Amino acid sequence: MIVAEALLRVENLSKTYPNGVQALKNINLEVHPGEFLVVIGLSGSGKSTLLRCLNRLQEPTSGHIYFSGQEIGQLQDAAKIRSVRSKMAMIFQHFNLIPRQSVLKNVLMGRLAAKSTWQSLWGMFSGAERLEAKENLRLVGIAEKASLRADQLSGGQKQRVAIARALMQKPILLLADEPVSSLDPATCHVVMDYLRKINQEMGITVIANLHFLSLVRQYATRVVALKDGEIVFRGKPEEITEEWFRRIYGEGAQDVAPNDI
Ligand code: ADP
Ligand code: MG
């Protein structure tokens, strides 16, 4: 059997914050091209820390991260870290848009990773980049909102702008940190459907932290569960039985009940 080379390989990754909190303990993980990997776990289990170590918003305390075969966990050079980060776009629970700027300008911001400082300062974008930004807005179904201010949009629309902005980076990996946790259930599905579309149709690998198990079952191709900074489950979404659910979330977990949406 031919096994495709992993896009991402994490070896013995640990992260201890300066205050002494051990957020990740010896994580080992492989992610293959085209996967939609979902990371679950209680609040505080280390999900965000894991994503932030992967794109080096946080520095791992020890261990290795190989991305497209390159060791990036120990990189110190800021320019090299930026270059890695440009291929790994990230979207966030609270969207991180610039509220008073137009939707189009927010999307164009996704190109900044590829620009010199002076081009960024002057906000210079080419006609081709503007066309591309509009195309990416069309992809997430909100082309007609391009000239509105970002703060005039609903939560779901804001997250779609954030996805369009991420696509401007032409990423090979998309990291999504609780992308639908601020949204109502119906809107969750709209946003998750767009994430699945860019995963399946554009071949962009996705790693998403998700709270609701029902969404995991619908969208994940594979799941890992974190508990107190350690991976306690890996498998297919359908393999998360009631018993696993209780082990991952504890007996009292009600806000993440399996069929809550
Ligand atoms: P999750 O995303 O699963 O809620 P986090 O990765 O945010 O988990 O947090 C994991 C642990 O690390 C928690 O105990 C949290 O309090 C701690 N933590 C997160 N960020 C920091 C930080 N910047 N400084 C110190 N401790 C942190
Ligand atoms: Mg988090």
CSV table of C-alpha atoms and ligand atoms in Angstrom, one decimal:
chain,number,residue,atom,x,y,z
A,1,MET,CA,0.0,0.0,0.0
A,2,ILE,CA,1.3,3.5,-0.9
A,3,VAL,CA,0.8,5.9,2.0
A,4,ALA,CA,1.0,9.5,0.9
A,5,GLU,CA,3.5,11.6,2.8
A,6,ALA,CA,2.0,13.5,5.7
A,7,LEU,CA,1.4,17.2,5.2
A,8,LEU,CA,2.0,17.7,8.8
A,9,ARG,CA,3.9,15.6,11.3
A,10,VAL,CA,4.0,16.5,15.0
A,11,GLU,CA,6.5,14.7,17.2
A,12,ASN,CA,6.6,14.8,21.0
A,13,LEU,CA,5.2,18.4,21.0
A,14,SER,CA,5.0,20.0,24.4
A,15,LYS,CA,4.1,23.5,25.4
A,16,THR,CA,4.5,24.9,28.9
A,17,TYR,CA,3.5,28.6,29.3
A,18,PRO,CA,5.7,30.9,31.4
A,19,ASN,CA,3.2,30.7,34.2
A,20,GLY,CA,3.9,26.9,34.5
A,21,VAL,CA,0.7,25.6,32.8
A,22,GLN,CA,1.5,22.5,30.8
A,23,ALA,CA,-0.9,23.1,27.9
A,24,LEU,CA,0.4,20.3,25.6
A,25,LYS,CA,2.1,17.1,26.7
A,26,ASN,CA,4.0,15.0,24.2
A,27,ILE,CA,1.6,15.3,21.3
A,28,ASN,CA,2.2,13.0,18.3
A,29,LEU,CA,0.0,13.5,15.3
A,30,GLU,CA,0.1,13.2,11.5
A,31,VAL,CA,-2.2,15.0,9.1
A,32,HIS,CA,-2.5,13.9,5.5
A,33,PRO,CA,-3.3,16.0,2.5
A,34,GLY,CA,-7.1,16.5,2.0
A,35,GLU,CA,-8.1,15.5,5.6
A,36,PHE,CA,-10.7,17.5,7.5
A,37,LEU,CA,-9.3,16.8,11.0
A,38,VAL,CA,-11.3,18.0,13.9
A,39,VAL,CA,-9.9,18.5,17.4
A,40,ILE,CA,-12.3,18.2,20.3
A,41,GLY,CA,-12.0,18.5,24.0
A,42,LEU,CA,-13.2,20.6,27.0
A,43,SER,CA,-12.3,24.2,27.3
A,44,GLY,CA,-8.8,24.4,28.5
A,45,SER,CA,-7.7,21.1,27.1
A,46,GLY,CA,-5.1,22.7,24.8
A,47,LYS,CA,-6.9,22.9,21.4
A,48,SER,CA,-6.0,26.5,20.7
A,49,THR,CA,-2.5,26.1,21.9
A,50,LEU,CA,-2.0,23.2,19.5
A,51,LEU,CA,-3.2,25.2,16.5
A,52,ARG,CA,-1.1,28.2,17.6
A,53,CYS,CA,2.0,26.1,17.9
A,54,LEU,CA,1.4,24.6,14.5
A,55,ASN,CA,1.5,28.0,12.8
A,56,ARG,CA,4.1,29.3,15.3
A,57,LEU,CA,1.9,32.0,16.9
A,58,GLN,CA,3.2,30.2,20.0
A,59,GLU,CA,6.7,28.7,20.4
A,60,PRO,CA,6.7,25.0,21.3
A,61,THR,CA,8.7,24.3,24.5
A,62,SER,CA,10.0,21.0,22.9
A,63,GLY,CA,9.3,18.6,20.1
A,64,HIS,CA,9.2,18.8,16.3
A,65,ILE,CA,6.7,20.0,13.7
A,66,TYR,CA,7.3,19.0,10.1
A,67,PHE,CA,5.2,20.9,7.6
A,68,SER,CA,5.6,19.7,3.9
A,69,GLY,CA,8.7,18.0,5.1
A,70,GLN,CA,10.3,21.1,6.6
A,71,GLU,CA,11.0,21.3,10.4
A,72,ILE,CA,9.1,24.4,11.6
A,73,GLY,CA,8.7,23.8,15.3
A,74,GLN,CA,12.2,25.0,16.1
A,75,LEU,CA,12.4,27.9,13.6
A,76,GLN,CA,13.6,31.1,15.1
A,77,ASP,CA,14.0,33.3,12.0
A,78,ALA,CA,11.0,35.7,11.8
A,79,ALA,CA,11.0,35.8,8.0
A,80,LYS,CA,11.0,32.0,7.8
A,81,ILE,CA,8.2,31.8,10.3
A,82,ARG,CA,6.2,34.3,8.3
A,83,SER,CA,6.7,32.3,5.2
A,84,VAL,CA,5.4,29.1,6.8
A,85,ARG,CA,2.5,31.0,8.3
A,86,SER,CA,1.5,32.4,4.9
A,87,LYS,CA,0.8,28.8,3.7
A,88,MET,CA,-1.3,28.0,6.8
A,89,ALA,CA,-4.2,30.4,7.0
A,90,MET,CA,-6.1,30.7,10.2
A,91,ILE,CA,-9.7,31.7,11.1
A,92,PHE,CA,-10.9,32.5,14.6
A,93,GLN,CA,-14.0,32.3,16.8
A,94,HIS,CA,-14.4,36.0,16.8
A,95,PHE,CA,-13.5,36.5,13.1
A,96,ASN,CA,-10.7,39.1,13.7
A,97,LEU,CA,-11.9,41.5,11.0
A,98,ILE,CA,-11.1,45.2,10.9
A,99,PRO,CA,-14.6,46.5,11.8
A,100,ARG,CA,-14.5,49.9,10.2
A,101,GLN,CA,-12.9,48.7,6.9
A,102,SER,CA,-14.9,47.4,3.9
A,103,VAL,CA,-15.4,43.8,3.4
A,104,LEU,CA,-13.3,43.9,0.2
A,105,LYS,CA,-10.4,45.6,2.1
A,106,ASN,CA,-10.6,42.9,4.8
A,107,VAL,CA,-10.3,40.2,2.2
A,108,LEU,CA,-7.4,41.9,0.6
A,109,MET,CA,-5.6,41.9,3.9
A,110,GLY,CA,-5.1,38.2,3.3
A,111,ARG,CA,-2.5,39.2,0.7
A,112,LEU,CA,-0.3,41.1,3.2
A,113,ALA,CA,1.8,38.2,4.1
A,114,ALA,CA,3.2,38.3,0.6
A,115,LYS,CA,3.9,42.1,0.5
A,116,SER,CA,6.8,44.3,1.4
A,117,THR,CA,6.3,46.6,4.4
A,118,TRP,CA,5.9,49.8,2.3
A,119,GLN,CA,3.3,48.2,0.1
A,120,SER,CA,1.4,47.1,3.2
A,121,LEU,CA,1.6,50.5,4.7
A,122,TRP,CA,0.1,52.2,1.7
A,123,GLY,CA,-2.5,49.5,1.3
A,124,MET,CA,-1.5,49.0,-2.3
A,125,PHE,CA,-3.3,46.2,-4.0
A,126,SER,CA,-3.3,45.4,-7.7
A,127,GLY,CA,-6.4,45.1,-10.0
A,128,ALA,CA,-5.7,41.4,-10.2
A,129,GLU,CA,-5.7,41.1,-6.4
A,130,ARG,CA,-9.0,43.0,-6.2
A,131,LEU,CA,-10.5,40.6,-8.8
A,132,GLU,CA,-9.3,37.7,-6.8
A,133,ALA,CA,-10.7,39.1,-3.6
A,134,LYS,CA,-14.1,39.5,-5.3
A,135,GLU,CA,-13.9,35.9,-6.6
A,136,ASN,CA,-13.2,34.6,-3.1
A,137,LEU,CA,-16.1,36.5,-1.8
A,138,ARG,CA,-18.2,35.0,-4.5
A,139,LEU,CA,-17.0,31.5,-3.5
A,140,VAL,CA,-18.4,32.1,0.0
A,141,GLY,CA,-21.6,33.5,-1.4
A,142,ILE,CA,-21.3,37.2,-0.3
A,143,ALA,CA,-19.9,39.0,-3.4
A,144,GLU,CA,-22.7,41.6,-3.1
A,145,LYS,CA,-21.4,42.7,0.4
A,146,ALA,CA,-18.0,43.7,-0.9
A,147,SER,CA,-18.4,47.5,-0.3
A,148,LEU,CA,-20.2,47.3,3.1
A,149,ARG,CA,-18.3,47.9,6.3
A,150,ALA,CA,-17.3,44.7,8.0
A,151,ASP,CA,-19.2,45.7,11.2
A,152,GLN,CA,-22.4,45.8,9.2
A,153,LEU,CA,-22.4,42.1,8.6
A,154,SER,CA,-24.0,39.3,10.7
A,155,GLY,CA,-21.7,36.8,12.5
A,156,GLY,CA,-22.0,34.1,9.8
A,157,GLN,CA,-21.2,36.6,7.1
A,158,LYS,CA,-18.2,37.9,9.0
A,159,GLN,CA,-16.8,34.4,9.3
A,160,ARG,CA,-17.4,33.9,5.5
A,161,VAL,CA,-15.3,37.1,5.0
A,162,ALA,CA,-12.6,35.6,7.2
A,163,ILE,CA,-12.7,32.5,5.0
A,164,ALA,CA,-12.4,34.6,1.9
A,165,ARG,CA,-9.5,36.5,3.5
A,166,ALA,CA,-7.8,33.2,4.3
A,167,LEU,CA,-8.1,32.0,0.7
A,168,MET,CA,-6.2,35.1,-0.5
A,169,GLN,CA,-3.1,33.4,1.1
A,170,LYS,CA,-3.6,30.5,-1.2
A,171,PRO,CA,-3.0,28.2,1.8
A,172,ILE,CA,-2.4,24.5,1.7
A,173,LEU,CA,-3.6,24.1,5.2
A,174,LEU,CA,-6.4,26.0,7.0
A,175,LEU,CA,-6.5,26.2,10.7
A,176,ALA,CA,-9.9,27.0,12.2
A,177,ASP,CA,-10.1,27.7,15.9
A,178,GLU,CA,-13.7,27.2,17.0
A,179,PRO,CA,-15.0,28.8,13.8
A,180,VAL,CA,-18.6,28.5,14.6
A,181,SER,CA,-18.7,28.8,18.4
A,182,SER,CA,-20.1,32.4,18.2
A,183,LEU,CA,-22.8,31.5,15.7
A,184,ASP,CA,-26.4,30.2,16.0
A,185,PRO,CA,-27.0,26.6,15.0
A,186,ALA,CA,-28.4,27.3,11.5
A,187,THR,CA,-25.6,29.7,10.7
A,188,CYS,CA,-23.0,27.1,12.0
A,189,HIS,CA,-24.0,24.8,9.1
A,190,VAL,CA,-23.7,27.5,6.5
A,191,VAL,CA,-20.1,28.2,7.6
A,192,MET,CA,-19.2,24.6,8.0
A,193,ASP,CA,-20.5,23.8,4.6
A,194,TYR,CA,-18.2,26.4,3.1
A,195,LEU,CA,-15.3,24.9,5.0
A,196,ARG,CA,-16.1,21.5,3.6
A,197,LYS,CA,-16.4,23.0,0.1
A,198,ILE,CA,-12.9,24.5,0.2
A,199,ASN,CA,-11.6,21.2,1.7
A,200,GLN,CA,-13.2,19.0,-0.9
A,201,GLU,CA,-13.2,21.2,-4.0
A,202,MET,CA,-10.0,23.1,-3.5
A,203,GLY,CA,-8.1,20.4,-1.8
A,204,ILE,CA,-7.2,22.5,1.2
A,205,THR,CA,-6.5,20.4,4.2
A,206,VAL,CA,-8.4,21.6,7.3
A,207,ILE,CA,-7.7,21.3,11.0
A,208,ALA,CA,-10.6,22.7,13.0
A,209,ASN,CA,-11.2,22.9,16.8
A,210,LEU,CA,-14.9,22.3,17.3
A,211,HIS,CA,-17.1,22.3,20.4
A,212,PHE,CA,-20.3,20.5,19.2
A,213,LEU,CA,-20.0,16.8,18.7
A,214,SER,CA,-22.9,16.7,16.2
A,215,LEU,CA,-20.9,19.0,13.9
A,216,VAL,CA,-17.9,16.7,14.3
A,217,ARG,CA,-20.0,13.7,13.1
A,218,GLN,CA,-21.1,15.6,10.1
A,219,TYR,CA,-17.9,17.3,8.9
A,220,ALA,CA,-14.8,15.5,10.2
A,221,THR,CA,-13.0,12.9,8.2
A,222,ARG,CA,-11.0,12.1,11.4
A,223,VAL,CA,-11.0,13.2,15.0
A,224,VAL,CA,-8.5,13.6,17.8
A,225,ALA,CA,-9.6,14.5,21.4
A,226,LEU,CA,-7.5,16.4,23.8
A,227,LYS,CA,-7.8,16.1,27.6
A,228,ASP,CA,-5.5,18.1,29.9
A,229,GLY,CA,-3.0,18.6,27.0
A,230,GLU,CA,-2.8,14.9,25.9
A,231,ILE,CA,-4.4,13.1,23.0
A,232,VAL,CA,-6.9,10.7,24.6
A,233,PHE,CA,-8.8,9.6,21.4
A,234,ARG,CA,-8.0,9.3,17.7
A,235,GLY,CA,-10.3,7.8,15.2
A,236,LYS,CA,-13.3,8.3,12.9
A,237,PRO,CA,-16.2,10.5,14.1
A,238,GLU,CA,-18.5,7.5,14.3
A,239,GLU,CA,-16.2,5.7,16.7
A,240,ILE,CA,-16.9,8.3,19.4
A,241,THR,CA,-19.3,6.2,21.5
A,242,GLU,CA,-21.2,7.4,24.5
A,243,GLU,CA,-18.5,5.9,26.7
A,244,TRP,CA,-15.7,7.8,24.8
A,245,PHE,CA,-17.8,10.9,25.0
A,246,ARG,CA,-17.9,10.6,28.8
A,247,ARG,CA,-14.2,9.9,29.0
A,248,ILE,CA,-13.4,12.9,26.9
A,249,TYR,CA,-15.8,15.4,28.4
A,250,GLY,CA,-16.5,14.0,31.9
A,251,GLU,CA,-19.8,12.8,33.3
A,252,GLY,CA,-21.2,16.3,33.9
A,253,ALA,CA,-20.7,17.6,30.4
A,254,GLN,CA,-24.1,19.0,29.3
A,255,ASP,CA,-23.2,21.9,27.0
A,256,VAL,CA,-21.6,19.6,24.5
A,257,ALA,CA,-24.3,16.8,24.6
A,258,PRO,CA,-23.9,14.6,21.6
A,259,ASN,CA,-27.2,15.6,19.8
A,260,ASP,CA,-27.4,19.2,20.8
A,261,ILE,CA,-28.0,20.7,17.4
B,1,ADP,P1,-8.6,25.3,24.7
B,1,ADP,O1,-8.4,26.0,23.4
B,1,ADP,O2,-8.9,23.8,24.5
B,1,ADP,O3,-9.7,25.9,25.5
B,1,ADP,P2,-6.1,26.5,25.5
B,1,ADP,O4,-5.1,26.0,24.5
B,1,ADP,O5,-6.6,27.8,25.3
B,1,ADP,O6,-7.3,25.4,25.5
B,1,ADP,O7,-5.5,26.4,26.9
B,1,ADP,C1,-4.8,25.3,27.4
B,1,ADP,C2,-4.3,25.6,28.8
B,1,ADP,O8,-3.3,26.6,28.7
B,1,ADP,C3,-5.4,26.2,29.8
B,1,ADP,O9,-5.1,25.8,31.1
B,1,ADP,C4,-5.2,27.7,29.6
B,1,ADP,O10,-5.5,28.4,30.8
B,1,ADP,C5,-3.6,27.8,29.4
B,1,ADP,N1,-3.2,28.9,28.6
B,1,ADP,C6,-3.7,29.2,27.3
B,1,ADP,N2,-3.1,30.3,26.9
B,1,ADP,C7,-2.2,30.7,27.8
B,1,ADP,C8,-1.3,31.8,28.0
B,1,ADP,N3,-1.1,32.7,27.0
B,1,ADP,N4,-0.6,31.9,29.1
B,1,ADP,C9,-0.7,31.0,30.1
B,1,ADP,N5,-1.6,30.0,30.1
B,1,ADP,C10,-2.3,29.8,28.9
B,2,MG,MG,-9.5,27.6,22.5
